[in-house]
Amino acid sequence: MTEEWSHEVTATHGEAPPFDTSVAHVARVYNYWLGGKDYFAADRAAGEQAIKAFPNIVLSARANRAFLARAVRFLAGEAGIRQFLDIGTGIPSANNTHEVAQAVAPESRIVYVDNDPIVLTHARALLTGNSAGATDYIDADLREPEQILAGAAELLDYGRPVAVMLMAILQHLHEEDDPYQVVATLIDAMPPGSYLALSHPAKDIDADAMAKMAESLNKMMAEKVTFRDRPAVARFFDGLELVEPGMVQASKWRPANEDEAASPAALWAGVARKR
Ligand SMILES: C[S@@+](CC[C@H](N)C(=O)[O-])C[C@H]1O[C@@H](n2cnc3c(N)ncnc32)[C@H](O)[C@@H]1O
């Protein structure tokens, strides 16, 4: 992406970006919370309103990224996974999936999927895998899992285990989108020994503040949110074998140090194996 429209401050002076900047979008709001530079005034306003409702959202977003890195390190390391399907990639940040996986196993193959045009403009940055491994990017919607599976088959071999990653994305699928069926369709296409790794904003951690934040985001952001409680998130893992410590608050999933463990993350998170 070019510098002219890569930041809200310069957005109005440089050339127009190829997407609507007047409405907040989750990829850019999340980038704002993470301290990035790829957001516009509407995203910052939505991000700030959310911070007012739930001041821990910034720590929570960071805790989610830390969980992502730990989960990928586990998958590429202990679990021996070499293929990753990361749906809801987001704008590149620290510890992108291919960087973490290929640091452990250079031959790792990663397919990224997102439906936001701004993430697509960053795809080049995500496609810098090393020569031993490979990365690909698909511009697709999670609500059409068959399309994702068909596209990812260009790089991934479904005869070998795949880690399906759904990090902080399922809250954008509502009951009418049949989210459990969407996840089942993805996992059904994978062989035994595959994994599902996911995180999901919690309706029942810091419940009052989370309800206020959901209300605020749903007024200001294009992608609406449905936060879920523990049993509703656990249902995504039905039929799979959760690895230790099971589905827990994101900061409590194998934290690397005391600071990570102490983060007030309002997310449920887990990693599970398909038998
Ligand atoms: C909160 S960000 C999470 C980014 C990253 N997975 C992480 O955990 O750090 C959610 C991402 O999901 C994407 N997303 C939301 N709904 C989607 C859908 N229906 N299909 C594909 N991507 C979607 C957004 O564009 C955004 O980049």
PDB file of N, CA and C in Angstrom, residues 102-159:
ATOM      1  N   GLN A 102       7.085 -20.424  10.121  1.00  0.00           N
ATOM      2  CA  GLN A 102       8.308 -20.696   9.352  1.00  0.00           C
ATOM      3  C   GLN A 102       9.576 -20.516  10.191  1.00  0.00           C
ATOM      4  N   ALA A 103       9.464 -19.786  11.303  1.00  0.00           N
ATOM      5  CA  ALA A 103      10.617 -19.702  12.218  1.00  0.00           C
ATOM      6  C   ALA A 103      10.842 -21.065  12.871  1.00  0.00           C
ATOM      7  N   VAL A 104       9.761 -21.805  13.082  1.00  0.00           N
ATOM      8  CA  VAL A 104       9.874 -23.149  13.667  1.00  0.00           C
ATOM      9  C   VAL A 104      10.168 -24.173  12.572  1.00  0.00           C
ATOM     10  N   ALA A 105       9.418 -24.103  11.488  1.00  0.00           N
ATOM     11  CA  ALA A 105       9.536 -25.072  10.388  1.00  0.00           C
ATOM     12  C   ALA A 105       9.485 -24.314   9.063  1.00  0.00           C
ATOM     13  N   PRO A 106      10.650 -24.025   8.469  1.00  0.00           N
ATOM     14  CA  PRO A 106      10.702 -23.171   7.279  1.00  0.00           C
ATOM     15  C   PRO A 106       9.831 -23.666   6.118  1.00  0.00           C
ATOM     16  N   GLU A 107       9.549 -24.962   6.071  1.00  0.00           N
ATOM     17  CA  GLU A 107       8.768 -25.497   4.953  1.00  0.00           C
ATOM     18  C   GLU A 107       7.264 -25.301   5.126  1.00  0.00           C
ATOM     19  N   SER A 108       6.842 -24.612   6.175  1.00  0.00           N
ATOM     20  CA  SER A 108       5.403 -24.425   6.435  1.00  0.00           C
ATOM     21  C   SER A 108       4.721 -23.674   5.289  1.00  0.00           C
ATOM     22  N   ARG A 109       3.485 -24.101   5.013  1.00  0.00           N
ATOM     23  CA  ARG A 109       2.671 -23.459   3.970  1.00  0.00           C
ATOM     24  C   ARG A 109       1.481 -22.800   4.645  1.00  0.00           C
ATOM     25  N   ILE A 110       1.228 -21.557   4.273  1.00  0.00           N
ATOM     26  CA  ILE A 110       0.156 -20.800   4.935  1.00  0.00           C
ATOM     27  C   ILE A 110      -0.752 -20.187   3.885  1.00  0.00           C
ATOM     28  N   VAL A 111      -2.057 -20.402   4.045  1.00  0.00           N
ATOM     29  CA  VAL A 111      -3.028 -19.697   3.213  1.00  0.00           C
ATOM     30  C   VAL A 111      -3.781 -18.729   4.113  1.00  0.00           C
ATOM     31  N   TYR A 112      -3.727 -17.454   3.747  1.00  0.00           N
ATOM     32  CA  TYR A 112      -4.443 -16.415   4.471  1.00  0.00           C
ATOM     33  C   TYR A 112      -5.757 -16.121   3.753  1.00  0.00           C
ATOM     34  N   VAL A 113      -6.795 -15.821   4.538  1.00  0.00           N
ATOM     35  CA  VAL A 113      -8.104 -15.487   3.960  1.00  0.00           C
ATOM     36  C   VAL A 113      -8.681 -14.293   4.710  1.00  0.00           C
ATOM     37  N   ASP A 114      -9.189 -13.313   3.972  1.00  0.00           N
ATOM     38  CA  ASP A 114      -9.916 -12.210   4.599  1.00  0.00           C
ATOM     39  C   ASP A 114     -10.866 -11.649   3.546  1.00  0.00           C
ATOM     40  N   ASN A 115     -11.914 -10.946   3.993  1.00  0.00           N
ATOM     41  CA  ASN A 115     -12.847 -10.375   3.007  1.00  0.00           C
ATOM     42  C   ASN A 115     -12.782  -8.856   2.965  1.00  0.00           C
ATOM     43  N   ASP A 116     -11.822  -8.256   3.691  1.00  0.00           N
ATOM     44  CA  ASP A 116     -11.734  -6.794   3.704  1.00  0.00           C
ATOM     45  C   ASP A 116     -10.717  -6.324   2.666  1.00  0.00           C
ATOM     46  N   PRO A 117     -11.135  -5.392   1.798  1.00  0.00           N
ATOM     47  CA  PRO A 117     -10.207  -4.917   0.755  1.00  0.00           C
ATOM     48  C   PRO A 117      -8.909  -4.323   1.297  1.00  0.00           C
ATOM     49  N   ILE A 118      -8.938  -3.753   2.498  1.00  0.00           N
ATOM     50  CA  ILE A 118      -7.682  -3.173   3.009  1.00  0.00           C
ATOM     51  C   ILE A 118      -6.683  -4.282   3.338  1.00  0.00           C
ATOM     52  N   VAL A 119      -7.173  -5.421   3.786  1.00  0.00           N
ATOM     53  CA  VAL A 119      -6.266  -6.537   4.071  1.00  0.00           C
ATOM     54  C   VAL A 119      -5.683  -7.047   2.746  1.00  0.00           C
ATOM     55  N   LEU A 120      -6.523  -7.077   1.726  1.00  0.00           N
ATOM     56  CA  LEU A 120      -6.048  -7.487   0.396  1.00  0.00           C
ATOM     57  C   LEU A 120      -4.892  -6.592  -0.078  1.00  0.00           C
ATOM     58  N   THR A 121      -4.988  -5.292   0.212  1.00  0.00           N
ATOM     59  CA  THR A 121      -3.909  -4.394  -0.229  1.00  0.00           C
ATOM     60  C   THR A 121      -2.591  -4.702   0.491  1.00  0.00           C
ATOM     61  N   HIS A 122      -2.688  -5.419   1.608  1.00  0.00           N
ATOM     62  CA  HIS A 122      -1.486  -5.790   2.361  1.00  0.00           C
ATOM     63  C   HIS A 122      -0.989  -7.180   2.015  1.00  0.00           C
ATOM     64  N   ALA A 123      -1.704  -7.853   1.116  1.00  0.00           N
ATOM     65  CA  ALA A 123      -1.386  -9.262   0.871  1.00  0.00           C
ATOM     66  C   ALA A 123       0.081  -9.444   0.495  1.00  0.00           C
ATOM     67  N   ARG A 124       0.613  -8.498  -0.266  1.00  0.00           N
ATOM     68  CA  ARG A 124       2.015  -8.594  -0.677  1.00  0.00           C
ATOM     69  C   ARG A 124       2.950  -8.802   0.524  1.00  0.00           C
ATOM     70  N   ALA A 125       2.653  -8.050   1.600  1.00  0.00           N
ATOM     71  CA  ALA A 125       3.495  -8.144   2.805  1.00  0.00           C
ATOM     72  C   ALA A 125       3.383  -9.513   3.449  1.00  0.00           C
ATOM     73  N   LEU A 126       2.246 -10.176   3.213  1.00  0.00           N
ATOM     74  CA  LEU A 126       2.034 -11.490   3.820  1.00  0.00           C
ATOM     75  C   LEU A 126       2.618 -12.603   2.962  1.00  0.00           C
ATOM     76  N   LEU A 127       2.961 -12.270   1.728  1.00  0.00           N
ATOM     77  CA  LEU A 127       3.372 -13.309   0.776  1.00  0.00           C
ATOM     78  C   LEU A 127       4.875 -13.371   0.639  1.00  0.00           C
ATOM     79  N   THR A 128       5.540 -13.022   1.719  1.00  0.00           N
ATOM     80  CA  THR A 128       7.001 -12.963   1.672  1.00  0.00           C
ATOM     81  C   THR A 128       7.620 -14.184   2.326  1.00  0.00           C
ATOM     82  N   GLY A 129       6.947 -15.307   2.210  1.00  0.00           N
ATOM     83  CA  GLY A 129       7.468 -16.529   2.826  1.00  0.00           C
ATOM     84  C   GLY A 129       8.863 -16.846   2.298  1.00  0.00           C
ATOM     85  N   ASN A 130       9.560 -17.682   2.998  1.00  0.00           N
ATOM     86  CA  ASN A 130      10.912 -18.038   2.547  1.00  0.00           C
ATOM     87  C   ASN A 130      10.847 -19.048   1.399  1.00  0.00           C
ATOM     88  N   SER A 131      11.994 -19.421   0.885  1.00  0.00           N
ATOM     89  CA  SER A 131      11.980 -20.274  -0.311  1.00  0.00           C
ATOM     90  C   SER A 131      11.587 -21.716   0.010  1.00  0.00           C
ATOM     91  N   ALA A 132      11.770 -22.142   1.264  1.00  0.00           N
ATOM     92  CA  ALA A 132      11.411 -23.523   1.614  1.00  0.00           C
ATOM     93  C   ALA A 132       9.897 -23.686   1.729  1.00  0.00           C
ATOM     94  N   GLY A 133       9.225 -22.666   2.230  1.00  0.00           N
ATOM     95  CA  GLY A 133       7.785 -22.759   2.445  1.00  0.00           C
ATOM     96  C   GLY A 133       7.031 -21.954   1.400  1.00  0.00           C
ATOM     97  N   ALA A 134       5.769 -21.649   1.677  1.00  0.00           N
ATOM     98  CA  ALA A 134       4.985 -20.872   0.722  1.00  0.00           C
ATOM     99  C   ALA A 134       3.818 -20.213   1.449  1.00  0.00           C
ATOM    100  N   THR A 135       3.367 -19.064   0.928  1.00  0.00           N
ATOM    101  CA  THR A 135       2.165 -18.426   1.461  1.00  0.00           C
ATOM    102  C   THR A 135       1.267 -18.024   0.302  1.00  0.00           C
ATOM    103  N   ASP A 136      -0.025 -17.994   0.567  1.00  0.00           N
ATOM    104  CA  ASP A 136      -0.991 -17.568  -0.438  1.00  0.00           C
ATOM    105  C   ASP A 136      -2.039 -16.716   0.267  1.00  0.00           C
ATOM    106  N   TYR A 137      -2.790 -15.950  -0.510  1.00  0.00           N
ATOM    107  CA  TYR A 137      -3.834 -15.101   0.075  1.00  0.00           C
ATOM    108  C   TYR A 137      -5.100 -15.245  -0.760  1.00  0.00           C
ATOM    109  N   ILE A 138      -6.212 -15.466  -0.083  1.00  0.00           N
ATOM    110  CA  ILE A 138      -7.502 -15.574  -0.786  1.00  0.00           C
ATOM    111  C   ILE A 138      -8.438 -14.489  -0.267  1.00  0.00           C
ATOM    112  N   ASP A 139      -9.017 -13.743  -1.186  1.00  0.00           N
ATOM    113  CA  ASP A 139      -9.993 -12.716  -0.854  1.00  0.00           C
ATOM    114  C   ASP A 139     -11.366 -13.410  -0.827  1.00  0.00           C
ATOM    115  N   ALA A 140     -11.816 -13.834   0.345  1.00  0.00           N
ATOM    116  CA  ALA A 140     -13.059 -14.623   0.413  1.00  0.00           C
ATOM    117  C   ALA A 140     -13.732 -14.413   1.765  1.00  0.00           C
ATOM    118  N   ASP A 141     -14.981 -14.870   1.824  1.00  0.00           N
ATOM    119  CA  ASP A 141     -15.816 -14.669   3.007  1.00  0.00           C
ATOM    120  C   ASP A 141     -15.989 -15.979   3.759  1.00  0.00           C
ATOM    121  N   LEU A 142     -15.808 -15.919   5.066  1.00  0.00           N
ATOM    122  CA  LEU A 142     -15.943 -17.131   5.897  1.00  0.00           C
ATOM    123  C   LEU A 142     -17.317 -17.771   5.749  1.00  0.00           C
ATOM    124  N   ARG A 143     -18.311 -16.952   5.399  1.00  0.00           N
ATOM    125  CA  ARG A 143     -19.661 -17.518   5.254  1.00  0.00           C
ATOM    126  C   ARG A 143     -19.784 -18.403   4.021  1.00  0.00           C
ATOM    127  N   GLU A 144     -18.705 -18.449   3.206  1.00  0.00           N
ATOM    128  CA  GLU A 144     -18.698 -19.343   2.035  1.00  0.00           C
ATOM    129  C   GLU A 144     -17.502 -20.293   2.150  1.00  0.00           C
ATOM    130  N   PRO A 145     -17.584 -21.232   3.096  1.00  0.00           N
ATOM    131  CA  PRO A 145     -16.413 -22.082   3.378  1.00  0.00           C
ATOM    132  C   PRO A 145     -15.995 -22.949   2.190  1.00  0.00           C
ATOM    133  N   GLU A 146     -16.964 -23.339   1.359  1.00  0.00           N
ATOM    134  CA  GLU A 146     -16.596 -24.186   0.203  1.00  0.00           C
ATOM    135  C   GLU A 146     -15.660 -23.416  -0.734  1.00  0.00           C
ATOM    136  N   GLN A 147     -15.937 -22.136  -0.907  1.00  0.00           N
ATOM    137  CA  GLN A 147     -15.089 -21.310  -1.781  1.00  0.00           C
ATOM    138  C   GLN A 147     -13.675 -21.216  -1.195  1.00  0.00           C
ATOM    139  N   ILE A 148     -13.593 -21.081   0.108  1.00  0.00           N
ATOM    140  CA  ILE A 148     -12.281 -21.012   0.778  1.00  0.00           C
ATOM    141  C   ILE A 148     -11.536 -22.333   0.599  1.00  0.00           C
ATOM    142  N   LEU A 149     -12.243 -23.440   0.805  1.00  0.00           N
ATOM    143  CA  LEU A 149     -11.596 -24.756   0.683  1.00  0.00           C
ATOM    144  C   LEU A 149     -11.078 -24.970  -0.742  1.00  0.00           C
ATOM    145  N   ALA A 150     -11.877 -24.563  -1.726  1.00  0.00           N
ATOM    146  CA  ALA A 150     -11.463 -24.755  -3.125  1.00  0.00           C
ATOM    147  C   ALA A 150     -10.226 -23.900  -3.422  1.00  0.00           C
ATOM    148  N   GLY A 151     -10.224 -22.661  -2.965  1.00  0.00           N
ATOM    149  CA  GLY A 151      -9.085 -21.774  -3.222  1.00  0.00           C
ATOM    150  C   GLY A 151      -7.825 -22.234  -2.515  1.00  0.00           C
ATOM    151  N   ALA A 152      -7.980 -22.667  -1.263  1.00  0.00           N
ATOM    152  CA  ALA A 152      -6.809 -23.060  -0.468  1.00  0.00           C
ATOM    153  C   ALA A 152      -6.179 -24.343  -0.991  1.00  0.00           C
ATOM    154  N   ALA A 153      -6.963 -25.132  -1.729  1.00  0.00           N
ATOM    155  CA  ALA A 153      -6.447 -26.408  -2.258  1.00  0.00           C
ATOM    156  C   ALA A 153      -5.323 -26.182  -3.277  1.00  0.00           C
ATOM    157  N   GLU A 154      -5.184 -24.955  -3.767  1.00  0.00           N
ATOM    158  CA  GLU A 154      -4.073 -24.646  -4.693  1.00  0.00           C
ATOM    159  C   GLU A 154      -2.730 -24.814  -3.982  1.00  0.00           C
ATOM    160  N   LEU A 155      -2.725 -24.535  -2.681  1.00  0.00           N
ATOM    161  CA  LEU A 155      -1.455 -24.602  -1.939  1.00  0.00           C
ATOM    162  C   LEU A 155      -1.436 -25.732  -0.911  1.00  0.00           C
ATOM    163  N   LEU A 156      -2.604 -26.030  -0.342  1.00  0.00           N
ATOM    164  CA  LEU A 156      -2.650 -27.011   0.751  1.00  0.00           C
ATOM    165  C   LEU A 156      -3.068 -28.384   0.222  1.00  0.00           C
ATOM    166  N   ASP A 157      -2.477 -29.411   0.816  1.00  0.00           N
ATOM    167  CA  ASP A 157      -2.797 -30.801   0.469  1.00  0.00           C
ATOM    168  C   ASP A 157      -3.692 -31.343   1.584  1.00  0.00           C
ATOM    169  N   TYR A 158      -4.975 -31.584   1.259  1.00  0.00           N
ATOM    170  CA  TYR A 158      -5.904 -32.043   2.291  1.00  0.00           C
ATOM    171  C   TYR A 158      -5.696 -33.518   2.644  1.00  0.00           C
ATOM    172  N   GLY A 159      -4.683 -34.135   2.053  1.00  0.00           N
ATOM    173  CA  GLY A 159      -4.298 -35.489   2.452  1.00  0.00           C
ATOM    174  C   GLY A 159      -3.389 -35.458   3.680  1.00  0.00           C
TER     175      GLY A 159
END
